Amino acid sequence: MQPTATFFSGFTLNDLWFLGEAALKSMWISILAITFGSAMGVVFGWLLSVSRRAGALTLAPVLDVFRSVPLIIQLVLFFNFAPMIGLRLNPFEAGLIVLVVYTSANVATVAQAGIEAVGGPMRRAARSLGMSYWQDMRYVVWPIGLRAVFPAWIGVALGVMKDSALVSVLGYVELLKASQILITRTQETFLILAIAGAFYFALSYPISHYAARLEKRWTQ
Amino acid sequence: MDYNFHWKPVIKALPELLEASLLTLQVAAISIVFGIVIGLGLALIRLHMTGPVKWLASAWVELARNTPALFQLFFFGFGLGSFGLHLSPYMIVLLALSFNNAGYLAENFRGGFGAVPETQIRASRSLGMTAFQAYTRIVIPQVLRIVYLPITNQMVWAVLISSLGMLVGFRELSGETQFFASKTFRIFEYFAVTAVIYYVIVKLILGASRLLAVRLFRY
């Protein structure tokens, strides 16, 4: 009698390791995207706040495009566009670039709101105390503006963390892609999806509640 | 750059793409209606009830807000499939979007209800209104005014995440685009046009909502 071939095997401890590794990849691309995207976004937000007319006519519509087109379309477009201009990018690099630009577009509005939350009189007071423009920015606008928009920034950052799941369409094996691979082999859809969901939840839930608490405390 | 753009197949497929974008709008609009109704319910439950019902409502809201939309889509697609519940791609996208919308809108509604002073309810009750009347005639109109902008944003968000439908085989705008793109290998051209269509849809929604706001609330 011939041994029957088995294509599917159950969920093992090794697979949990595989999922954990993929979760780290998800976190890594999110951390990079949030860090660089936020830095760029703050610069854009500052540009928007200082160049009211010119910025509203040039930079704002460009950033708006990245907020009005689905991220998945942006990913596919850029991944297919990069080779045309001679860029050889792997899925991680292409995904990271798109996520950074997407993050910066979202952070720009938050940063602009933060800078504008600091009242004109306060800034004139800082200048008349002898502070330079950058000192005013560093010691007056930054601490007050940050306080005003920090919860909103957390919201953007968590959104990017969740949206990083979309990089899987380019073939980057992050958490959700890894869980799909495992589902194909083990056929234990529910269990594996639940593990993947629990991971995102465990990361996002405490941070969003911390932000909500902070917001409540700061608005009092 | 030595790439030759071929826009002709895209132009030829444009009627189909526009028709598919109607499907995108349709599924987003229906899911928003579900989202508003369920979100209202969830917010009221979380405000007024205790015990397992409140616990369930809270779980819904937190799950919808703290997991990726793509995960939710996979869950309604493949997760329910493992229980023998096989839904059509349309239903998968509709349910996942409604689930997501309801979770996000519930939080907005909760904030909206918090903004209407308790004294108004007592005043309307003392004028002889039933609790139901007080809610539907005094509280909810004010709440709707507060949550109007968040609902608009959620509608835009619903259109954007309906694009994930292409990953579960739903032929809305993105799915249709992918279908044509994989037939002709003109991936960039097709998705570029689709990006433009999405941009126009989003701008149309925002414009329509502004017009509606003028009529509804006389802003």
Coordinates of C-alpha atoms in Angstrom, one line a residue:
Chain A
M1 CA 0.0 0.0 0.0
Q2 CA 1.3 3.4 -0.9
P3 CA 1.6 6.0 1.8
T4 CA -0.9 8.8 1.3
A5 CA 0.7 12.2 0.7
T6 CA -0.3 14.9 3.1
F7 CA -0.2 18.4 1.8
F8 CA -1.5 20.0 5.0
S9 CA -0.1 19.8 8.4
G10 CA -1.3 21.3 11.6
F11 CA -0.3 24.5 13.3
T12 CA 3.0 23.9 15.3
L13 CA 5.2 25.9 17.6
N14 CA 7.5 26.6 14.7
D15 CA 4.7 28.5 12.9
L16 CA 4.3 30.7 15.9
W17 CA 7.9 31.6 15.6
F18 CA 7.4 32.3 11.9
L19 CA 4.4 34.6 12.8
G20 CA 6.5 36.3 15.5
E21 CA 9.2 37.1 13.0
A22 CA 6.7 38.5 10.6
A23 CA 5.2 40.6 13.3
L24 CA 8.7 42.0 14.0
K25 CA 8.9 42.9 10.3
S26 CA 5.6 44.6 10.5
M27 CA 6.8 46.6 13.4
W28 CA 10.1 47.4 11.8
I29 CA 8.6 48.8 8.6
S30 CA 6.0 50.8 10.7
I31 CA 8.6 52.3 13.0
L32 CA 10.8 53.4 10.0
A33 CA 7.8 54.8 8.2
I34 CA 6.5 56.6 11.2
T35 CA 9.9 58.1 12.1
F36 CA 10.9 59.3 8.7
G37 CA 7.3 60.2 7.7
S38 CA 6.8 62.3 10.8
A39 CA 10.1 64.1 10.3
M40 CA 9.1 65.0 6.8
G41 CA 5.6 65.7 7.8
V42 CA 6.7 68.2 10.4
V43 CA 8.8 70.0 7.8
F44 CA 5.8 70.1 5.4
G45 CA 3.5 71.3 8.1
W46 CA 6.0 74.1 9.0
L47 CA 6.2 75.0 5.3
L48 CA 2.4 75.1 5.0
S49 CA 2.1 77.3 8.1
V50 CA 4.8 79.9 7.0
S51 CA 3.9 80.1 3.3
R52 CA 0.2 80.6 3.6
R53 CA -0.7 81.4 0.0
A54 CA 2.2 79.7 -1.9
G55 CA 2.0 76.6 0.3
A56 CA -1.8 76.3 -0.1
L57 CA -1.4 76.5 -3.9
T58 CA 1.6 74.1 -4.4
L59 CA 2.4 71.8 -1.5
A60 CA -1.1 71.3 0.0
P61 CA -2.7 69.9 -3.2
V62 CA 0.2 67.5 -3.7
L63 CA -0.1 66.2 -0.1
D64 CA -3.8 66.0 -0.6
V65 CA -3.4 63.5 -3.4
F66 CA -1.7 61.1 -1.1
R67 CA -4.6 61.3 1.3
S68 CA -7.3 60.9 -1.4
V69 CA -6.0 57.9 -3.3
P70 CA -6.2 54.5 -1.6
L71 CA -2.8 53.4 -0.2
I72 CA -3.0 50.1 -2.0
I73 CA -3.2 52.0 -5.4
Q74 CA -0.3 54.1 -4.4
L75 CA 1.7 51.0 -3.5
V76 CA 1.0 49.2 -6.8
L77 CA 1.6 52.4 -8.8
F78 CA 5.0 53.2 -7.2
F79 CA 6.1 49.6 -7.3
N80 CA 5.5 49.5 -11.1
F81 CA 6.7 53.0 -11.7
A82 CA 10.1 52.7 -10.0
P83 CA 11.6 50.3 -12.6
M84 CA 10.6 52.8 -15.3
I85 CA 13.0 55.4 -14.0
G86 CA 15.7 52.8 -13.4
L87 CA 15.1 52.2 -9.7
R88 CA 15.4 48.5 -8.7
L89 CA 13.5 48.3 -5.4
N90 CA 12.6 45.2 -3.5
P91 CA 9.1 45.2 -2.0
F92 CA 10.3 46.4 1.4
E93 CA 12.0 49.5 0.0
A94 CA 9.1 50.3 -2.3
G95 CA 6.6 49.8 0.5
L96 CA 8.7 51.8 2.9
I97 CA 9.0 54.8 0.5
V98 CA 5.2 54.9 -0.2
L99 CA 4.5 54.5 3.5
V100 CA 6.9 57.4 4.4
V101 CA 5.3 59.7 1.9
Y102 CA 1.8 58.7 3.0
T103 CA 2.7 59.3 6.6
S104 CA 4.2 62.6 5.9
A105 CA 1.1 63.8 4.1
N106 CA -1.0 62.9 7.1
V107 CA 1.4 64.3 9.6
A108 CA 1.7 67.5 7.7
T109 CA -1.9 68.6 8.5
V110 CA -1.4 67.6 12.1
A111 CA 1.9 69.5 12.4
Q112 CA 0.3 72.6 10.7
A113 CA -2.6 72.5 13.1
G114 CA -0.1 72.2 16.0
I115 CA 1.9 75.2 14.8
E116 CA -1.3 77.2 14.3
A117 CA -2.5 76.2 17.7
V118 CA 0.1 78.5 19.3
G119 CA -1.4 82.0 19.3
G120 CA 0.1 84.9 17.6
P121 CA 0.4 87.1 20.7
M122 CA 2.4 84.3 22.5
R123 CA 4.8 84.1 19.6
R124 CA 5.2 87.9 19.4
A125 CA 5.9 87.9 23.2
A126 CA 8.6 85.3 22.7
R127 CA 10.2 87.4 19.9
S128 CA 10.0 90.5 22.0
L129 CA 11.8 88.7 24.8
G130 CA 14.7 88.6 22.5
M131 CA 14.3 85.0 21.2
S132 CA 15.3 84.3 17.6
Y133 CA 12.8 82.7 15.2
W134 CA 14.2 79.3 15.8
Q135 CA 14.4 79.7 19.6
D136 CA 10.7 80.7 19.5
M137 CA 10.1 77.6 17.4
R138 CA 12.1 75.4 19.7
Y139 CA 11.1 76.7 23.2
V140 CA 7.6 78.1 22.6
V141 CA 5.9 76.6 19.5
W142 CA 7.2 73.0 19.8
P143 CA 6.2 72.3 23.5
I144 CA 2.8 74.0 23.2
G145 CA 1.9 72.8 19.7
L146 CA 3.0 69.2 20.5
R147 CA 0.7 69.1 23.4
A148 CA -2.2 70.3 21.3
V149 CA -1.8 67.7 18.6
F150 CA 0.1 64.8 20.2
P151 CA -3.1 62.6 20.4
A152 CA -3.8 63.3 16.8
W153 CA -0.3 62.3 15.9
I154 CA -0.7 59.0 17.8
G155 CA -3.8 58.4 15.8
V156 CA -1.9 58.9 12.5
A157 CA 1.0 56.7 13.7
L158 CA -1.4 53.9 14.7
G159 CA -3.1 54.2 11.4
V160 CA 0.2 53.8 9.6
M161 CA 1.0 50.8 11.7
K162 CA -2.3 49.2 10.7
D163 CA -2.0 50.3 7.1
S164 CA 1.5 48.7 6.9
A165 CA -0.4 45.5 6.4
L166 CA -1.1 46.6 2.8
V167 CA 2.6 46.3 1.9
S168 CA 1.8 42.6 1.7
V169 CA 0.3 43.2 -1.8
L170 CA 3.8 43.9 -3.1
G171 CA 4.9 40.5 -1.7
Y172 CA 6.6 41.7 1.5
V173 CA 6.1 39.0 4.1
E174 CA 4.8 40.9 7.0
L175 CA 2.4 39.7 9.6
L176 CA -0.8 39.4 7.5
K177 CA 1.0 37.9 4.5
A178 CA 2.7 35.4 6.8
S179 CA -0.6 34.4 8.3
Q180 CA -2.0 33.9 4.8
I181 CA 0.9 31.6 3.9
L182 CA 0.3 29.6 7.1
I183 CA -3.4 29.4 6.4
T184 CA -2.7 28.0 3.0
R185 CA -0.7 25.2 4.6
T186 CA -2.4 24.4 7.8
Q187 CA -6.0 25.2 6.8
E188 CA -6.6 26.6 10.3
T189 CA -7.9 29.9 9.1
F190 CA -9.6 31.1 12.2
L191 CA -6.9 30.3 14.7
I192 CA -4.2 32.0 12.6
L193 CA -6.2 35.0 11.7
A194 CA -7.1 35.4 15.4
I195 CA -3.4 35.3 16.3
A196 CA -2.5 37.9 13.7
G197 CA -5.5 40.1 14.8
A198 CA -4.5 39.7 18.4
F199 CA -1.0 41.0 17.7
Y200 CA -2.2 44.1 16.0
F201 CA -4.8 44.7 18.7
A202 CA -2.2 44.2 21.5
L203 CA 0.0 46.8 19.9
S204 CA -2.7 49.3 19.0
Y205 CA -5.1 49.2 21.9
P206 CA -2.9 50.2 24.8
I207 CA -1.4 53.1 22.8
S208 CA -4.7 54.4 21.6
H209 CA -6.1 54.3 25.2
Y210 CA -3.0 56.0 26.5
A211 CA -3.5 58.8 23.9
A212 CA -7.2 59.1 24.8
R213 CA -6.3 59.4 28.5
L214 CA -3.6 62.0 27.7
E215 CA -6.0 64.0 25.6
K216 CA -8.6 64.0 28.5
R217 CA -6.0 65.1 31.0
W218 CA -4.6 67.8 28.8
T219 CA -7.9 69.3 27.8
Q220 CA -8.9 69.8 31.5
Chain B
M1 CA 13.3 56.3 -19.2
D2 CA 12.7 53.8 -21.9
Y3 CA 9.2 52.8 -21.2
N4 CA 6.5 53.2 -23.7
F5 CA 3.2 54.2 -22.3
H6 CA 0.1 52.6 -23.8
W7 CA -3.0 54.5 -22.8
K8 CA -5.2 53.1 -25.5
P9 CA -6.4 49.9 -23.7
V10 CA -7.1 52.0 -20.7
I11 CA -9.2 54.5 -22.7
K12 CA -11.1 51.5 -24.1
A13 CA -11.8 50.1 -20.7
L14 CA -12.8 53.4 -19.3
P15 CA -16.6 52.7 -19.4
E16 CA -16.1 49.5 -17.4
L17 CA -13.9 51.3 -14.9
L18 CA -16.5 54.0 -14.4
E19 CA -19.2 51.5 -14.0
A20 CA -17.0 49.7 -11.4
S21 CA -16.5 53.0 -9.6
L22 CA -20.3 53.2 -9.3
L23 CA -20.1 49.8 -7.5
T24 CA -17.4 51.3 -5.2
L25 CA -19.6 54.2 -4.4
Q26 CA -22.6 52.0 -3.9
V27 CA -20.9 49.6 -1.5
A28 CA -19.4 52.5 0.4
A29 CA -22.7 54.3 0.7
I30 CA -24.6 51.3 1.9
S31 CA -21.9 50.5 4.4
I32 CA -22.0 54.0 5.7
V33 CA -25.8 53.7 6.3
F34 CA -25.3 50.5 8.2
G35 CA -22.3 52.1 10.0
I36 CA -24.4 55.1 11.1
V37 CA -27.3 52.9 12.3
I38 CA -25.2 50.3 14.1
G39 CA -22.7 52.9 15.3
L40 CA -25.6 54.9 16.9
G41 CA -26.8 51.7 18.6
L42 CA -23.3 50.8 19.8
A43 CA -22.8 54.3 21.2
L44 CA -26.2 54.2 23.1
I45 CA -25.4 50.8 24.4
R46 CA -22.0 51.8 25.7
L47 CA -23.5 54.9 27.3
H48 CA -26.6 53.4 29.0
M49 CA -26.2 49.7 29.4
T50 CA -24.1 47.5 31.6
G51 CA -23.2 43.8 31.6
P52 CA -22.5 41.5 28.7
V53 CA -24.3 43.6 26.1
K54 CA -22.1 46.6 26.9
W55 CA -19.1 44.4 26.9
L56 CA -20.0 43.1 23.4
A57 CA -20.5 46.6 22.1
S58 CA -17.1 47.7 23.5
A59 CA -15.4 44.7 22.0
W60 CA -16.9 45.6 18.6
V61 CA -15.7 49.2 18.8
E62 CA -12.2 48.3 20.0
L63 CA -11.7 45.5 17.5
A64 CA -12.9 47.7 14.6
R65 CA -10.6 50.6 15.7
N66 CA -7.5 48.6 16.6
T67 CA -7.0 46.1 13.9
P68 CA -6.1 46.7 10.2
A69 CA -9.0 47.1 7.8
L70 CA -7.4 44.4 5.7
F71 CA -7.5 42.0 8.6
Q72 CA -11.2 42.7 9.1
L73 CA -11.7 42.0 5.4
F74 CA -9.8 38.7 5.6
F75 CA -11.7 37.8 8.7
F76 CA -15.1 38.3 7.0
G77 CA -13.8 36.6 3.9
F78 CA -11.7 33.6 5.0
G79 CA -12.4 33.6 8.8
L80 CA -16.1 33.1 8.4
G81 CA -15.4 30.7 5.6
S82 CA -13.8 28.3 8.1
F83 CA -17.1 28.1 9.8
G84 CA -18.8 27.1 6.6
L85 CA -20.2 30.6 6.0
H86 CA -19.2 31.4 2.5
L87 CA -20.1 34.9 1.4
S88 CA -19.9 36.5 -2.0
P89 CA -17.1 39.1 -2.4
Y90 CA -19.7 41.8 -2.4
M91 CA -21.0 40.7 1.0
I92 CA -17.5 40.3 2.4
V93 CA -16.6 43.9 1.5
L94 CA -20.0 45.3 2.6
L95 CA -19.9 43.5 6.0
A96 CA -16.2 44.4 6.6
L97 CA -16.8 48.0 5.7
S98 CA -20.0 48.2 7.8
F99 CA -18.1 46.6 10.8
N100 CA -15.3 49.1 10.4
N101 CA -17.6 52.2 9.9
A102 CA -19.8 51.2 12.9
G103 CA -16.8 51.0 15.2
Y104 CA -15.3 54.3 14.2
L105 CA -18.6 56.2 14.1
A106 CA -19.7 54.8 17.5
E107 CA -16.8 56.6 19.1
N108 CA -17.8 59.8 17.2
F109 CA -21.4 59.4 18.3
R110 CA -20.3 58.9 21.9
G111 CA -18.4 62.2 21.8
G112 CA -21.5 63.8 20.1
F113 CA -23.9 62.5 22.9
G114 CA -21.4 63.8 25.5
A115 CA -21.7 67.3 23.9
V116 CA -25.5 67.5 24.4
P117 CA -26.2 68.6 28.0
E118 CA -28.1 66.2 30.2
T119 CA -30.4 69.1 31.2
Q120 CA -31.9 69.2 27.7
I121 CA -33.1 65.7 28.1
R122 CA -34.7 66.5 31.4
A123 CA -36.3 69.6 30.0
S124 CA -37.8 67.7 27.1
R125 CA -39.0 65.0 29.4
S126 CA -40.7 67.6 31.7
L127 CA -42.4 69.0 28.6
G128 CA -44.2 65.7 28.4
M129 CA -42.0 64.0 25.7
T130 CA -41.3 60.3 26.1
A131 CA -37.7 59.2 26.3
F132 CA -37.9 58.1 22.7
Q133 CA -39.2 61.4 21.6
A134 CA -36.6 63.3 23.6
Y135 CA -33.9 61.3 21.9
T136 CA -35.2 61.4 18.3
R137 CA -36.3 65.1 18.4
I138 CA -33.9 66.8 20.7
V139 CA -30.7 64.9 21.1
I140 CA -30.1 63.1 17.8
P141 CA -30.6 66.2 15.6
Q142 CA -27.9 68.0 17.6
V143 CA -25.6 64.9 17.6
L144 CA -26.0 64.5 13.8
R145 CA -24.8 68.1 13.4
I146 CA -21.7 67.4 15.5
V147 CA -20.9 64.1 13.8
Y148 CA -21.7 65.3 10.3
L149 CA -18.0 66.0 9.5
P150 CA -16.7 62.7 11.0
I151 CA -19.4 60.9 8.9
T152 CA -18.2 62.6 5.8
N153 CA -14.6 61.6 6.6
Q154 CA -15.7 58.1 7.3
M155 CA -17.5 58.0 3.9
V156 CA -14.2 59.0 2.2
W157 CA -12.4 56.4 4.3
A158 CA -15.0 53.7 3.3
V159 CA -14.3 54.5 -0.4
L160 CA -10.6 54.3 0.2
I161 CA -10.7 51.0 2.0
S162 CA -13.2 49.4 -0.4
S163 CA -10.2 49.3 -2.7
L164 CA -9.0 46.4 -0.6
G165 CA -11.9 44.5 -2.2
M166 CA -9.5 43.5 -5.0
L167 CA -7.8 41.2 -2.6
V168 CA -10.9 39.2 -2.0
G169 CA -11.9 39.1 -5.7
F170 CA -14.5 41.9 -5.6
R171 CA -14.7 43.6 -8.9
E172 CA -15.2 47.2 -7.7
L173 CA -13.0 49.9 -9.1
S174 CA -9.7 48.4 -7.9
G175 CA -10.7 44.9 -8.6
E176 CA -11.8 45.7 -12.1
T177 CA -8.6 47.6 -12.6
Q178 CA -6.5 44.7 -11.5
F179 CA -8.6 42.4 -13.8
F180 CA -7.8 44.6 -16.8
A181 CA -4.2 45.2 -15.8
S182 CA -3.5 41.5 -15.6
K183 CA -5.1 40.9 -18.9
T184 CA -2.9 43.5 -20.7
F185 CA 0.1 43.9 -18.4
R186 CA -0.4 47.7 -18.5
I187 CA -0.4 47.8 -14.8
F188 CA 0.9 51.3 -14.4
E189 CA -1.4 52.9 -16.9
Y190 CA -4.5 51.3 -15.5
F191 CA -3.7 52.1 -11.9
A192 CA -2.7 55.6 -12.7
V193 CA -6.2 56.2 -14.3
T194 CA -7.8 54.5 -11.3
A195 CA -5.9 56.7 -8.9
V196 CA -7.3 59.7 -10.8
I197 CA -10.9 58.3 -10.6
Y198 CA -10.5 57.7 -6.8
Y199 CA -9.3 61.3 -6.4
V200 CA -12.3 62.6 -8.3
I201 CA -14.7 60.4 -6.2
V202 CA -13.2 61.7 -3.0
K203 CA -13.5 65.3 -4.1
L204 CA -17.1 64.7 -5.3
I205 CA -18.0 63.3 -1.9
L206 CA -16.4 66.2 0.0
G207 CA -18.1 68.7 -2.3
A208 CA -21.5 67.1 -2.1
S209 CA -21.2 66.9 1.7
R210 CA -20.4 70.6 1.8
L211 CA -23.4 71.5 -0.3
L212 CA -25.6 69.2 1.8
A213 CA -24.3 70.9 5.0
V214 CA -25.4 74.3 3.7
R215 CA -28.9 73.0 3.1
L216 CA -29.2 70.9 6.3
F217 CA -27.5 73.1 8.8
R218 CA -27.3 76.5 7.0
Y219 CA -23.6 76.8 7.7

